[in-house]
Tab-separated table of C-alpha atoms in Angstrom:
chain	number	residue	atom	x	y	z
A	1451	MET	CA	16.078	-16.650	-16.400
A	1452	ILE	CA	12.536	-16.386	-14.295
A	1453	LEU	CA	11.857	-19.744	-13.089
A	1454	GLY	CA	7.820	-18.886	-11.624
A	1455	ILE	CA	5.983	-15.532	-10.331
A	1456	GLY	CA	4.665	-16.519	-6.772
A	1457	SER	CA	2.396	-13.566	-4.752
A	1458	ASP	CA	1.394	-14.621	-1.469
A	1459	LEU	CA	-1.628	-12.402	1.176
A	1460	VAL	CA	-2.168	-13.804	5.440
A	1461	ASP	CA	-3.894	-12.463	7.559
A	1462	VAL	CA	-1.878	-10.706	10.831
A	1463	ARG	CA	-5.107	-11.987	13.005
A	1464	ARG	CA	-4.162	-16.244	11.784
A	1465	ILE	CA	0.087	-15.803	12.234
A	1466	GLU	CA	-0.869	-13.800	16.032
A	1467	ARG	CA	-3.057	-17.343	16.541
A	1468	ALA	CA	-0.450	-19.406	15.177
A	1469	LEU	CA	1.482	-18.349	18.005
A	1470	GLU	CA	-0.386	-18.184	19.930
A	1471	ARG	CA	-1.587	-21.662	19.879
A	1472	HIS	CA	1.882	-23.201	19.300
A	1473	GLY	CA	4.527	-21.049	20.433
A	1474	GLU	CA	7.939	-22.058	19.787
A	1475	ARG	CA	6.578	-25.483	17.755
A	1476	PHE	CA	5.397	-23.459	15.100
A	1477	LEU	CA	8.188	-20.818	14.960
A	1478	THR	CA	10.493	-23.808	14.981
A	1479	ARG	CA	8.564	-25.213	11.893
A	1480	ILE	CA	8.748	-21.710	9.653
A	1481	PHE	CA	11.164	-19.501	10.195
A	1482	THR	CA	15.106	-19.820	10.427
A	1483	ALA	CA	17.287	-18.755	13.513
A	1484	THR	CA	17.562	-15.172	11.100
A	1485	GLU	CA	14.040	-14.764	10.931
A	1486	ARG	CA	12.790	-15.220	14.379
A	1487	ALA	CA	15.946	-12.565	15.317
A	1488	THR	CA	14.447	-10.119	13.640
A	1489	ALA	CA	10.912	-10.904	14.793
A	1490	ASP	CA	11.774	-10.729	17.924
A	1491	ARG	CA	13.705	-7.513	17.679
A	1492	ARG	CA	11.001	-5.446	15.998
A	1493	ALA	CA	8.406	-3.653	17.515
A	1494	LYS	CA	5.610	-4.797	15.374
A	1495	ARG	CA	6.790	-8.721	16.035
A	1496	TYR	CA	2.736	-10.430	14.561
A	1497	GLU	CA	3.567	-8.183	10.958
A	1498	THR	CA	7.027	-8.939	10.620
A	1499	TYR	CA	6.540	-13.108	11.135
A	1500	ALA	CA	3.235	-12.391	8.480
A	1501	LYS	CA	5.188	-10.786	5.553
A	1502	ARG	CA	8.346	-13.435	5.969
A	1503	PHE	CA	5.437	-16.312	6.404
A	1504	ALA	CA	3.615	-14.902	2.965
A	1505	ALA	CA	7.310	-14.121	0.898
A	1506	LYS	CA	7.884	-18.160	1.686
A	1507	GLU	CA	4.256	-18.831	0.399
A	1508	ALA	CA	5.072	-16.735	-2.955
A	1509	CYS	CA	8.004	-18.326	-3.030
A	1510	ALA	CA	7.156	-21.575	-3.158
A	1511	LYS	CA	4.818	-21.138	-5.945
A	1512	ALA	CA	7.402	-19.385	-7.994
A	1513	LEU	CA	9.419	-22.221	-7.370
A	1514	GLY	CA	6.928	-24.518	-8.515
A	1515	THR	CA	6.331	-26.835	-6.011
A	1516	GLY	CA	4.925	-25.468	-3.277
A	1517	LEU	CA	6.299	-27.182	-0.057
A	1518	ARG	CA	6.616	-30.525	-1.343
A	1519	ALA	CA	9.257	-32.419	-3.714
A	1520	GLY	CA	11.480	-31.964	-0.761
A	1521	VAL	CA	11.106	-27.947	-0.604
A	1522	PHE	CA	10.455	-27.248	3.646
A	1523	TRP	CA	9.740	-24.115	5.193
A	1524	ARG	CA	13.192	-23.102	6.415
A	1525	ASP	CA	14.735	-24.147	3.483
A	1526	MET	CA	13.420	-20.485	2.308
A	1527	GLY	CA	14.741	-17.303	4.475
A	1528	VAL	CA	13.777	-13.940	4.715
A	1529	VAL	CA	16.951	-12.128	4.693
A	1530	ASN	CA	17.649	-8.324	5.177
A	1531	LEU	CA	20.185	-6.625	3.493
A	1532	ALA	CA	22.728	-4.001	4.486
A	1533	SER	CA	20.293	-1.206	2.681
A	1534	GLY	CA	17.108	-2.737	4.490
A	1535	ARG	CA	15.847	-4.220	1.999
A	1536	PRO	CA	14.912	-7.669	2.320
A	1537	THR	CA	16.265	-10.053	-0.079
A	1538	MET	CA	14.958	-14.297	-0.004
A	1539	ARG	CA	17.954	-16.646	0.424
A	1540	LEU	CA	17.714	-20.140	-0.242
A	1541	THR	CA	19.000	-23.548	0.727
A	1542	GLY	CA	18.376	-27.426	0.429
A	1543	GLY	CA	15.703	-28.433	-1.415
A	1544	ALA	CA	14.439	-25.114	-2.693
A	1545	LEU	CA	18.729	-23.847	-3.553
A	1546	MET	CA	18.442	-27.247	-5.498
A	1547	ARG	CA	15.123	-26.815	-7.450
A	1548	LEU	CA	16.396	-23.322	-8.247
A	1549	GLN	CA	19.313	-24.760	-9.467
């Protein structure tokens, strides 16, 4: 069953500026520990964060709630399968909305 479809684009420079301005506060508010560890291992750190940010926004749109109704940024986390393919792991309010 498809609950909804979401799509999003983000300018990498926007994420870079947010990181420079808000640092760790921005990271811990938006990204899961797994996402932060993945991005911090990559050479293109800002691009990695930007891709995950856009995926989270698209997921929130697909859930039909956006970032409200108990759905928070860290309820959605991009994780890579063993093959390297990214997938979305939902917890908390995002998972409850999906069910």
